[in-house]
């Protein structure tokens, strides 16, 4: 909460405070324990502005609590004693868990509606671009009307971009609000973060720059540039639509998982409260049974809410493209309702012992229902992970096969002329390869809607492959072999890149599965150094890889037969994947150092850059002396970083500091406090010190009257 205000007195001010007390949820009275914090004042001024902010997280408030607060100012009367004045008391209410849940539901629906709206706009924009392309075929030059249509298309694209940014902002705010007072499972928090990252990557920087360039080109543009511009717009808008559609599906999936987890938590809590009520009812006198009946009625209402949540869960699940296997729980719900109704009737009849037994039975059945949902949740997650990993393996195998097939077609083109009857077979093979790639592309896109670990650039890379494949077929039909081979080479390089990326994603999924299976492995992952030092482990892997590279260079793969070349291609792909994985580890290590506050060393960034250069060499099947020298340089830098890591560990053992609470009373991010203070101080210095107090106060009031 951020505040700014004005304080003034005829003679002077001595103290300003912010005071507050907390009324806990369920309590009837506000706590009498009033707490205060001093706000800095310039005691030489009779009138001045003040600025203050309060972070409610520092008050350790819980959902449903109320914070009552006010400001209080004292004058500097040293004769009769300082007198004080208080501002109006205000109340800040922390929303209850139910209110947070309803607000989250509302925001989720709002975000989904906006995403669906943007997807429809993207589809409409694609159609308009295609219509414009058809019209431009018969046009000899670009006229005023065409320029206006292009401008409108760019404006619509900009509007889509702004709406996407608004969705990103809303999703981030929703997540922050939801996590502030609710304790979510670590897995759901991680998925939330992944989804936020995907939202942020929908509009890539390259895409934003392209539209800026197109806007600049609009005035001086010819027909060829218009055709190129429209093609880019169509491709990018299509990619944008696919990514939004994917994010929408992942958003819905996360919503289902969160709803399921919330329902399980509510059932566990209700089970405990019912068990507690059962113990109270067992020994309750007839006079106290009325109070117990009220508690029972309240728990019945809460269970009705749980039943509504289960219905909403089934509805949300049915809206998914591939619904999860969530069993019907009507029978269990009916049994629990019967026990709760029996308990209420028995309490009305004064049978406390029987009412207690019914309550205990309801508690046990709630616990069983919670366990059933938990087991369902676990099986659902494991089954999905298993299916997705198998699908990813199949995609990886198909990509490797497509790469080799493309290479084989390129080799045939070198010896077959365009007049040879076999040339038509090559065109047919290229078309078949394009069809195979389309199947892989559809499978990858369907998988990306289930797995947030598949990065957006993988989908974009697949679109690049499809574009190059289409162009290769077109050029082969036109008998333009050199251009076709260039496109084939581009396609094959992109396929190889995709294979490496998919391999990395697959490896990440395997690590996540092994990590979630054991608490021990999770705790080890959180240790940035690990036994013997993480840098030492990476150095050893890098040294082993360098030896393999040296052996591959000495083996001279260029003089082997076709079978040997295929084996070497596989080795190159495998080595490139290993180097990329090592670079990712280095990147994670750098991020861990940053979190510890030590900062990322310059050598780590340089090592990552060198590793990336090696990956490029390996993808292009190129190993030379420069590559070997670079790899040796990486190992040398690793040795230096390893030594620095050991020194850091020793320093941490010797040094220790107690955590300190720091309260930032100057919210400069939201108020131009420093700027105002500097301006006022500078102006005040121009006032002659010989002025009498009356005129000094007038001048001071004049300064404060300036419009900020």
XYZ file of C-alpha atoms in Angstrom:
708
model
C 0.000 0.000 0.000
C 1.428 3.385 -1.022
C 0.695 6.721 0.642
C 1.546 10.372 0.215
C 0.274 13.233 2.357
C 0.986 16.620 3.892
C 1.734 17.575 7.516
C 1.951 21.122 8.908
C 2.047 23.061 12.170
C 2.451 26.743 13.075
C 5.554 26.158 15.215
C 7.113 22.850 14.231
C 6.792 19.039 14.042
C 8.597 16.419 16.095
C 7.375 12.927 15.099
C 5.281 11.101 12.476
C 4.288 7.433 12.743
C 2.332 4.756 10.890
C 0.276 2.684 13.394
C -1.633 -0.547 12.822
C -3.311 -3.492 14.524
C -4.566 -6.816 13.114
C -7.961 -8.448 13.543
C -7.531 -12.148 12.909
C -10.012 -14.107 10.767
C -12.870 -15.462 12.899
C -12.103 -13.116 15.805
C -14.754 -10.597 16.859
C -12.420 -7.916 18.244
C -9.396 -6.122 16.805
C -6.121 -6.837 18.607
C -5.252 -4.252 21.251
C -1.575 -4.735 20.429
C -1.030 -1.576 18.380
C 2.294 -1.468 16.544
C 4.031 1.556 15.016
C 6.762 2.550 12.590
C 8.411 5.979 12.465
C 8.413 8.008 9.248
C 11.333 10.330 8.600
C 10.598 14.077 8.899
C 12.529 17.277 8.284
C 11.944 18.993 11.635
C 13.099 22.382 10.301
C 10.059 22.686 8.015
C 6.627 23.766 9.264
C 4.826 22.217 6.313
C 5.974 19.336 4.139
C 4.943 16.303 2.122
C 5.611 12.751 3.288
C 5.696 9.443 1.443
C 5.308 5.938 2.854
C 4.631 2.384 1.786
C 3.563 -0.702 3.729
C 4.210 -4.239 2.528
C 1.458 -6.390 4.053
C 3.633 -9.495 3.724
C 5.829 -8.128 6.549
C 2.812 -8.214 8.931
C 2.382 -12.010 8.542
C -1.333 -11.631 7.814
C -3.491 -14.581 6.755
C -6.527 -14.841 4.453
C -9.562 -13.240 6.115
C -7.539 -10.961 8.443
C -8.240 -7.217 8.714
C -5.561 -4.549 9.221
C -6.693 -1.289 10.859
C -4.231 1.577 10.419
C -3.754 5.335 10.715
C -1.049 8.047 10.715
C -0.254 10.163 13.783
C 1.761 13.421 13.950
C 3.170 15.301 17.026
C 4.069 18.980 17.319
C 7.247 20.221 19.042
C 5.673 21.921 22.075
C 8.364 21.380 24.711
C 6.613 23.494 27.383
C 3.172 21.948 27.807
C 4.101 18.690 26.067
C 3.749 17.511 22.467
C 0.191 17.259 21.183
C -0.766 14.777 18.456
C -3.343 14.432 15.712
C -4.443 11.227 13.991
C -5.609 10.690 10.452
C -8.851 8.871 9.691
C -8.637 5.159 10.530
C -8.741 2.887 7.521
C -9.161 -0.878 7.147
C -7.431 -3.169 4.686
C -9.151 -6.577 4.434
C -7.209 -9.617 3.258
C -9.497 -11.702 1.015
C -10.556 -15.122 2.332
C -9.509 -18.305 0.531
C -13.005 -18.607 -0.959
C -12.835 -15.024 -2.227
C -9.368 -15.636 -3.707
C -10.655 -18.794 -5.405
C -13.685 -17.007 -6.902
C -11.526 -14.109 -8.065
C -9.062 -16.565 -9.656
C -11.927 -18.372 -11.426
C -13.225 -15.063 -12.780
C -9.770 -14.001 -14.006
C -9.161 -17.425 -15.570
C -12.401 -17.130 -17.541
C -11.499 -13.586 -18.553
C -8.022 -14.635 -19.787
C -9.469 -17.593 -21.734
C -12.092 -15.359 -23.382
C -9.423 -12.851 -24.400
C -7.153 -15.575 -25.801
C -10.003 -17.048 -27.842
C -10.823 -13.556 -29.120
C -7.201 -12.938 -30.193
C -7.093 -16.354 -31.921
C -10.243 -15.432 -33.909
C -8.693 -12.078 -34.839
C -5.512 -13.837 -36.004
C -7.543 -16.196 -38.191
C -9.455 -13.259 -39.658
C -6.179 -11.419 -40.288
C -4.749 -14.439 -42.134
C -7.788 -14.540 -44.400
C -7.480 -10.810 -45.152
C -3.776 -11.232 -45.987
C -4.577 -14.121 -48.361
C -7.282 -12.020 -50.062
C -4.774 -9.180 -50.455
C -2.254 -11.604 -52.001
C -4.818 -12.713 -54.591
C -5.678 -9.116 -55.494
C -2.016 -8.166 -55.899
C -1.502 -10.838 -58.597
C -3.379 -8.728 -61.178
C -1.920 -5.401 -60.041
C 1.018 -3.931 -61.939
C 1.966 -1.446 -59.244
C 1.101 -0.540 -55.654
C -1.493 2.218 -55.501
C -2.868 4.381 -52.712
C -5.695 1.922 -51.994
C -3.273 -0.999 -51.610
C -1.059 1.035 -49.263
C -4.083 1.874 -47.123
C -5.101 -1.804 -46.979
C -1.544 -2.743 -45.953
C -1.590 -0.064 -43.275
C -4.872 -1.421 -41.916
C -3.435 -4.953 -41.812
C -0.373 -3.730 -39.905
C -2.610 -1.785 -37.496
C -4.664 -4.920 -36.845
C -1.467 -6.870 -36.257
C -0.337 -4.204 -33.787
C -3.703 -4.438 -32.008
C -3.256 -8.216 -31.700
C 0.221 -7.648 -30.270
C -1.115 -5.182 -27.656
C -3.857 -7.614 -26.626
C -1.286 -10.384 -26.194
C 0.784 -8.117 -23.948
C -2.355 -7.366 -21.911
C -3.019 -11.114 -21.523
C 0.592 -11.634 -20.375
C 0.172 -8.911 -17.751
C -3.172 -10.265 -16.485
C -1.835 -13.814 -16.220
C 1.196 -12.648 -14.247
C -0.941 -10.579 -11.856
C -3.329 -13.508 -11.371
C -0.464 -15.864 -10.502
C 1.047 -13.384 -8.037
C -2.279 -12.829 -6.303
C -3.024 -16.542 -6.176
C 0.386 -17.457 -4.723
C 0.445 -14.611 -2.183
C -1.928 -16.202 0.332
C -2.329 -19.765 -0.971
C 0.207 -22.554 -0.673
C 0.318 -24.339 -4.038
C 2.107 -27.609 -4.779
C 5.676 -27.089 -6.113
C 4.771 -28.934 -9.337
C 1.876 -26.541 -10.020
C 4.055 -23.496 -9.265
C 6.653 -24.792 -11.735
C 3.977 -25.296 -14.411
C 2.683 -21.788 -13.696
C 6.170 -20.384 -14.321
C 6.565 -22.412 -17.539
C 3.220 -21.099 -18.808
C 4.213 -17.506 -17.949
C 7.444 -17.976 -19.921
C 5.471 -19.313 -22.902
C 3.161 -16.274 -22.752
C 6.220 -14.011 -22.764
C 7.641 -15.813 -25.805
C 4.488 -15.604 -27.954
C 5.681 -12.359 -29.545
C 9.377 -12.870 -30.287
C 11.714 -9.881 -30.573
C 12.374 -10.726 -34.248
C 8.650 -10.562 -34.965
C 8.304 -7.178 -33.234
C 11.280 -5.772 -35.162
C 9.893 -7.100 -38.441
C 6.604 -5.223 -38.006
C 8.483 -2.039 -37.156
C 10.513 -2.417 -40.354
C 7.373 -3.108 -42.392
C 5.795 0.055 -41.005
C 8.836 2.084 -42.120
C 8.856 0.469 -45.580
C 5.195 1.291 -46.180
C 5.747 4.657 -47.912
C 8.309 3.553 -50.500
C 7.311 0.076 -51.531
C 6.982 -1.821 -54.833
C 4.972 -4.871 -55.850
C 7.731 -7.397 -55.070
C 8.216 -5.976 -51.584
C 4.452 -6.085 -50.989
C 4.391 -9.767 -51.960
C 7.292 -10.472 -49.597
C 5.664 -8.445 -46.821
C 2.320 -10.250 -47.160
C 4.014 -13.655 -47.130
C 5.878 -12.768 -43.921
C 2.704 -11.460 -42.321
C 0.787 -14.607 -43.221
C 3.500 -16.925 -41.863
C 3.971 -14.967 -38.653
C 0.238 -14.581 -38.011
C -0.238 -18.303 -38.578
C 2.600 -19.064 -36.136
C 1.117 -16.607 -33.645
C -2.263 -18.289 -33.848
C -0.727 -21.728 -33.271
C 1.227 -20.564 -30.226
C -1.831 -18.860 -28.729
C -3.927 -21.973 -29.352
C -1.236 -24.052 -27.667
C -1.015 -21.709 -24.654
C -4.798 -21.724 -24.299
C -4.827 -25.532 -24.118
C -1.959 -25.574 -21.580
C -3.768 -22.884 -19.563
C -6.923 -25.038 -19.454
C -4.885 -28.107 -18.470
C -3.215 -26.209 -15.614
C -6.624 -24.934 -14.497
C -7.903 -28.535 -14.249
C -4.839 -29.623 -12.258
C -5.165 -26.676 -9.864
C -8.895 -27.342 -9.379
C -8.192 -30.996 -8.602
C -5.492 -30.079 -6.073
C -7.761 -27.475 -4.410
C -10.534 -30.077 -4.057
C -8.145 -32.595 -2.479
C -6.921 -29.952 0.001
C -10.502 -28.982 0.898
C -11.476 -32.617 1.519
C -8.433 -33.155 3.767
C -9.308 -30.050 5.777
C -12.993 -31.021 6.042
C -12.038 -34.527 7.152
C -9.899 -33.131 9.990
C -12.600 -30.666 11.075
C -15.227 -33.443 11.040
C -13.004 -35.658 13.147
C -12.522 -32.821 15.637
C -16.289 -32.164 15.688
C -16.907 -35.867 16.307
C -14.720 -35.764 19.449
C -16.509 -32.629 20.679
C -19.986 -34.049 20.008
C -19.208 -37.332 21.793
C -18.788 -35.622 25.163
C -21.183 -32.716 24.553
C -24.110 -32.089 26.892
C -27.629 -31.596 25.551
C -27.284 -27.852 26.159
C -24.176 -27.668 23.919
C -25.630 -29.765 21.079
C -27.233 -26.673 19.503
C -23.761 -25.159 19.016
C -22.533 -28.438 17.555
C -25.489 -28.437 15.145
C -24.409 -25.015 13.856
C -20.879 -26.317 13.235
C -22.340 -29.379 11.478
C -24.486 -27.157 9.240
C -21.424 -25.044 8.369
C -19.411 -28.165 7.439
C -22.368 -29.399 5.359
C -22.296 -26.123 3.389
C -18.551 -26.500 2.873
C -19.019 -30.054 1.563
C -21.741 -28.813 -0.815
C -19.112 -26.405 -2.144
C -16.724 -29.344 -2.635
C -19.412 -31.169 -4.631
C -19.846 -28.089 -6.813
C -16.055 -28.012 -7.283
C -16.074 -31.647 -8.427
C -18.795 -30.873 -10.978
C -16.849 -27.844 -12.198
C -13.735 -30.054 -12.426
C -15.547 -32.568 -14.650
C -16.838 -29.722 -16.844
C -13.393 -28.097 -17.216
C -11.841 -31.489 -17.959
C -14.400 -32.219 -20.701
C -13.424 -28.925 -22.425
C -9.854 -30.173 -22.990
C -8.916 -31.512 -26.424
C -7.676 -34.705 -24.727
C -9.601 -35.009 -21.424
C -7.931 -36.659 -18.436
C -9.335 -39.852 -16.922
C -11.246 -38.432 -13.942
C -13.661 -40.960 -12.433
C -17.191 -40.128 -11.305
C -17.476 -39.720 -7.502
C -21.273 -39.406 -7.138
C -21.546 -42.618 -5.050
C -18.914 -41.482 -2.517
C -20.498 -38.017 -2.296
C -23.933 -39.550 -1.653
C -22.569 -41.735 1.210
C -20.934 -38.732 2.879
C -24.155 -36.703 2.548
C -26.132 -39.498 4.237
C -23.724 -39.607 7.193
C -23.854 -35.824 7.597
C -27.674 -35.786 7.420
C -27.849 -38.641 9.959
C -25.538 -36.725 12.277
C -27.773 -33.638 12.109
C -30.945 -35.665 12.823
C -29.331 -37.521 15.749
C -28.127 -34.256 17.323
C -31.665 -32.855 17.074
C -32.863 -35.962 18.940
C -30.153 -35.471 21.587
C -28.258 -38.660 20.649
C -24.739 -37.297 20.926
C -22.997 -40.715 20.834
C -24.666 -41.795 17.582
C -24.161 -38.312 16.075
C -20.456 -38.578 16.896
C -20.233 -41.981 15.170
C -21.918 -40.590 12.024
C -19.527 -37.637 12.008
C -16.548 -39.957 12.408
C -17.835 -42.099 9.531
C -18.234 -39.008 7.332
C -14.688 -37.932 8.212
C -13.296 -41.329 7.196
C -15.204 -41.344 3.909
C -13.977 -37.821 3.103
C -10.429 -38.979 3.724
C -10.951 -41.969 1.412
C -12.407 -39.723 -1.290
C -9.397 -37.418 -0.945
C -7.030 -40.393 -1.251
C -8.924 -41.639 -4.304
C -8.588 -38.249 -5.999
C -4.885 -38.083 -5.046
C -4.254 -41.511 -6.524
C -6.204 -40.501 -9.626
C -4.070 -37.345 -9.878
C -0.835 -39.334 -9.582
C -1.882 -41.958 -12.163
C -3.097 -39.221 -14.513
C 0.274 -37.445 -14.325
C 2.381 -40.603 -14.701
C 0.298 -41.909 -17.599
C 0.487 -38.574 -19.397
C 4.266 -38.303 -18.866
C 4.779 -41.860 -20.117
C 2.661 -41.316 -23.236
C 4.343 -37.986 -23.994
C 7.845 -39.425 -23.609
C 6.989 -42.259 -25.978
C 5.523 -39.792 -28.486
C 8.654 -37.633 -28.224
C 10.918 -40.648 -28.825
C 8.889 -41.530 -31.914
C 9.127 -37.936 -33.204
C 12.890 -37.971 -32.617
C 13.305 -41.261 -34.532
C 11.214 -39.916 -37.416
C 13.229 -36.686 -37.568
C 16.517 -38.612 -37.742
C 15.094 -40.803 -40.522
C 13.858 -37.732 -42.456
C 17.309 -36.167 -42.145
C 19.029 -39.220 -43.639
C 16.390 -39.550 -46.366
C 16.849 -35.879 -47.278
C 20.615 -36.372 -47.451
C 20.114 -39.397 -49.708
C 17.887 -37.368 -52.092
C 20.521 -34.619 -52.226
C 23.218 -37.175 -53.093
C 21.053 -38.564 -55.916
C 20.561 -35.055 -57.340
C 24.337 -34.709 -57.741
C 24.488 -37.586 -60.247
C 21.040 -37.497 -61.884
C 20.357 -34.882 -64.563
C 16.977 -33.224 -65.117
C 16.534 -35.155 -68.401
C 16.988 -38.528 -66.704
C 13.665 -40.400 -66.145
C 14.855 -41.100 -62.607
C 14.586 -37.348 -61.891
C 10.788 -37.688 -61.658
C 11.248 -40.372 -58.999
C 13.443 -37.958 -57.005
C 10.654 -35.342 -57.135
C 8.186 -37.976 -55.911
C 10.546 -38.962 -53.070
C 10.814 -35.311 -52.055
C 7.002 -35.006 -52.021
C 6.729 -38.177 -49.919
C 9.300 -36.742 -47.518
C 7.267 -33.541 -47.285
C 4.150 -35.587 -46.419
C 6.089 -37.526 -43.777
C 7.283 -34.271 -42.275
C 3.700 -32.976 -42.130
C 2.719 -35.968 -39.973
C 5.688 -35.358 -37.654
C 4.794 -31.643 -37.479
C 1.178 -32.397 -36.495
C 2.350 -34.889 -33.859
C 4.822 -32.374 -32.433
C 2.189 -29.629 -32.290
C -0.301 -31.960 -30.554
C 2.421 -32.919 -28.051
C 3.303 -29.255 -27.410
C -0.282 -28.708 -26.226
C 0.373 -31.217 -23.428
C 4.008 -30.435 -22.606
C 5.084 -26.912 -21.652
C 8.740 -28.067 -21.749
C 8.647 -27.905 -25.574
C 9.970 -24.441 -26.333
C 8.145 -22.160 -28.830
C 11.251 -21.940 -31.034
C 10.904 -25.706 -31.675
C 7.481 -25.090 -33.250
C 8.890 -22.149 -35.232
C 11.821 -24.269 -36.427
C 9.376 -26.919 -37.637
C 7.520 -24.240 -39.622
C 10.853 -23.241 -41.199
C 11.469 -26.868 -42.233
C 8.008 -27.115 -43.821
C 8.547 -23.854 -45.737
C 11.911 -25.073 -47.090
C 10.463 -28.479 -48.013
C 7.611 -26.808 -49.952
C 10.092 -24.560 -51.749
C 12.375 -27.521 -52.528
C 9.493 -29.392 -54.219
C 8.543 -26.263 -56.160
C 12.123 -25.705 -57.377
C 12.527 -29.350 -58.369
C 9.364 -29.109 -60.468
C 10.845 -25.992 -62.109
C 14.092 -27.921 -62.814
C 16.038 -25.376 -60.753
C 18.327 -27.940 -59.111
C 20.890 -25.609 -57.412
C 18.127 -23.606 -55.667
C 16.315 -26.837 -54.741
C 19.510 -28.262 -53.209
C 19.981 -25.077 -51.185
C 16.461 -25.401 -49.812
C 17.041 -29.079 -49.100
C 20.213 -28.227 -47.209
C 18.348 -25.624 -45.155
C 15.599 -28.149 -44.428
C 18.075 -30.854 -43.401
C 19.997 -28.455 -41.116
C 16.740 -27.394 -39.438
C 15.690 -31.039 -39.033
C 19.047 -31.796 -37.379
C 18.599 -28.801 -35.086
C 15.096 -29.982 -34.232
C 16.385 -33.474 -33.430
C 18.909 -31.991 -30.992
C 16.258 -29.795 -29.367
C 13.800 -32.693 -29.042
C 16.567 -34.865 -27.564
C 17.247 -32.166 -24.979
C 13.518 -31.843 -24.135
C 13.270 -35.630 -23.814
C 16.255 -35.678 -21.492
C 14.678 -32.921 -19.392
C 11.439 -34.902 -19.096
C 13.372 -38.005 -17.986
C 15.212 -35.963 -15.344
C 11.922 -34.495 -14.106
C 10.386 -37.958 -13.797
C 13.392 -39.371 -11.940
C 13.500 -36.250 -9.750
C 9.829 -36.481 -8.802
C 10.191 -40.147 -7.887
C 12.583 -39.552 -5.008
C 12.790 -36.858 -2.409
C 16.516 -37.455 -2.154
C 17.143 -36.658 -5.786
C 15.177 -33.434 -5.457
C 17.243 -32.214 -2.559
C 20.433 -33.008 -4.421
C 19.287 -30.998 -7.418
C 18.861 -27.934 -5.241
C 22.526 -27.999 -4.254
C 24.418 -25.857 -6.782
C 27.794 -27.396 -6.024
C 27.104 -30.971 -5.043
C 29.688 -33.448 -3.825
C 33.111 -32.557 -5.172
C 31.852 -29.387 -6.905
C 29.569 -29.043 -9.903
C 32.237 -27.343 -12.011
C 34.564 -30.320 -11.476
C 31.880 -32.698 -12.774
C 31.298 -30.540 -15.884
C 35.043 -30.276 -16.497
C 35.436 -34.056 -16.441
C 32.589 -34.464 -18.954
C 34.106 -31.767 -21.177
C 37.538 -33.482 -21.099
C 35.958 -36.798 -22.080
C 34.120 -35.113 -24.941
C 37.343 -33.437 -26.134
C 39.031 -36.850 -26.387
C 36.169 -38.140 -28.539
C 36.396 -35.083 -30.805
C 40.138 -35.631 -31.236
C 39.530 -39.279 -32.187
C 36.831 -38.254 -34.698
C 39.213 -35.714 -36.279
C 42.014 -38.282 -36.594
C 39.566 -40.810 -38.048
C 39.122 -38.566 -41.175
C 35.429 -39.341 -41.828
C 35.496 -37.849 -45.332
C 37.309 -40.900 -46.801
C 34.888 -43.532 -45.504
C 32.090 -45.222 -47.441
C 28.418 -44.288 -47.361
C 27.743 -46.562 -44.348
C 30.663 -45.025 -42.501
C 29.417 -41.541 -43.336
C 26.018 -42.355 -41.841
C 27.667 -43.581 -38.659
C 29.766 -40.433 -38.493
C 26.648 -38.281 -39.008
C 25.061 -40.004 -36.023
C 28.224 -39.374 -33.981
C 28.227 -35.701 -34.927
C 24.561 -35.353 -33.923
C 25.191 -37.167 -30.634
C 28.268 -35.049 -29.839
C 26.375 -31.832 -30.652
C 23.577 -32.912 -28.280
C 26.139 -33.644 -25.539
C 27.771 -30.249 -25.973
C 24.396 -28.520 -25.887
C 23.428 -30.392 -22.696
C 26.736 -29.350 -21.106
C 26.096 -25.729 -22.098
C 22.641 -25.904 -20.492
C 24.248 -27.189 -17.281
C 26.694 -24.294 -17.412
C 23.796 -21.865 -17.859
C 21.937 -23.373 -14.860
C 25.139 -23.158 -12.813
C 25.467 -19.465 -13.672
C 21.843 -18.838 -12.644
C 22.445 -20.614 -9.317
C 25.465 -18.387 -8.665
C 23.278 -15.364 -9.392
C 20.653 -16.517 -6.881
C 23.390 -16.916 -4.247
C 24.370 -13.297 -4.862
C 27.871 -14.051 -6.163
C 27.047 -12.930 -9.723
C 27.798 -14.707 -12.991
C 31.498 -14.809 -13.782
C 32.641 -13.420 -17.113
C 34.448 -16.695 -17.856
C 31.170 -18.647 -17.605
C 29.548 -16.471 -20.276
C 32.632 -16.877 -22.488
C 32.584 -20.668 -22.013
C 28.910 -20.810 -22.994
C 29.650 -18.785 -26.131
C 32.542 -21.110 -27.065
C 30.355 -24.188 -26.509
C 27.713 -22.707 -28.800
C 30.367 -22.227 -31.513
C 31.380 -25.881 -31.116
C 27.724 -26.948 -31.465
C 27.566 -25.043 -34.775
C 30.727 -26.827 -35.990
C 29.305 -30.228 -35.036
C 25.917 -29.574 -36.672
C 27.813 -28.678 -39.870
C 30.015 -31.808 -39.430
C 33.146 -29.712 -39.177
C 36.100 -30.418 -36.854
C 39.318 -28.488 -37.398
C 42.271 -27.297 -35.339
C 40.344 -24.205 -34.289
C 37.588 -26.437 -32.833
C 40.109 -28.534 -30.874
C 41.914 -25.427 -29.581
C 38.604 -23.892 -28.515
C 37.679 -27.041 -26.591
C 41.028 -27.015 -24.780
C 40.456 -23.364 -23.891
C 37.055 -24.300 -22.407
C 38.692 -26.916 -20.149
C 41.318 -24.363 -18.999
C 38.581 -21.872 -18.083
C 36.713 -24.637 -16.248
C 39.795 -25.385 -14.146
C 40.000 -21.704 -13.168
C 36.286 -21.600 -12.273
C 36.651 -24.843 -10.317
C 39.410 -23.246 -8.214
C 37.227 -20.169 -7.646
C 34.340 -22.428 -6.597
C 36.506 -24.105 -3.942
C 37.507 -20.692 -2.578
C 33.861 -19.620 -2.390
C 33.004 -22.739 -0.376
C 35.793 -21.960 2.114
C 34.670 -18.328 2.429
C 31.098 -19.400 3.132
C 32.272 -21.657 5.971
C 34.079 -18.777 7.662
C 31.556 -15.984 7.163
C 28.038 -15.664 8.502
C 25.645 -12.734 8.748
C 22.349 -12.417 10.540
C 19.345 -11.611 8.354
C 18.060 -8.067 8.790
C 14.598 -6.652 8.120
C 14.885 -3.561 5.930
C 11.864 -1.300 5.571
C 11.962 0.927 2.499
C 10.047 4.028 3.501
C 10.798 5.816 0.245
C 8.708 4.301 -2.582
C 10.665 6.098 -5.280
C 9.406 3.658 -7.870
C 5.900 5.069 -7.549
C 6.526 8.649 -6.390
C 9.064 11.153 -7.570
C 9.994 11.725 -3.957
C 13.707 12.289 -4.454
C 13.071 14.653 -7.332
C 10.528 16.686 -5.358
C 12.735 16.807 -2.281
C 15.730 17.974 -4.299
C 13.663 20.705 -5.992
C 12.189 21.897 -2.700
C 15.592 21.940 -0.989
C 17.097 23.921 -3.835
C 14.250 26.431 -3.729
C 14.360 26.687 0.041
C 18.041 27.646 -0.100
C 17.076 30.740 -2.083
C 14.948 32.040 0.854
C 16.944 34.592 2.903
C 17.517 33.263 6.457
C 16.612 36.722 7.828
C 12.907 36.162 6.986
C 10.595 36.044 9.986
C 8.837 32.700 10.778
C 5.495 33.953 9.397
C 6.985 34.687 5.971
C 9.079 31.509 6.022
C 5.887 29.434 6.503
C 4.199 31.340 3.650
C 7.123 30.657 1.316
C 7.128 26.987 2.346
C 3.388 26.700 1.681
C 3.944 28.317 -1.718
C 6.537 25.663 -2.632
C 4.121 22.893 -1.651
C 1.366 24.439 -3.783
C 3.318 23.662 -6.982
C 1.565 21.097 -9.124
C 3.609 17.911 -9.094
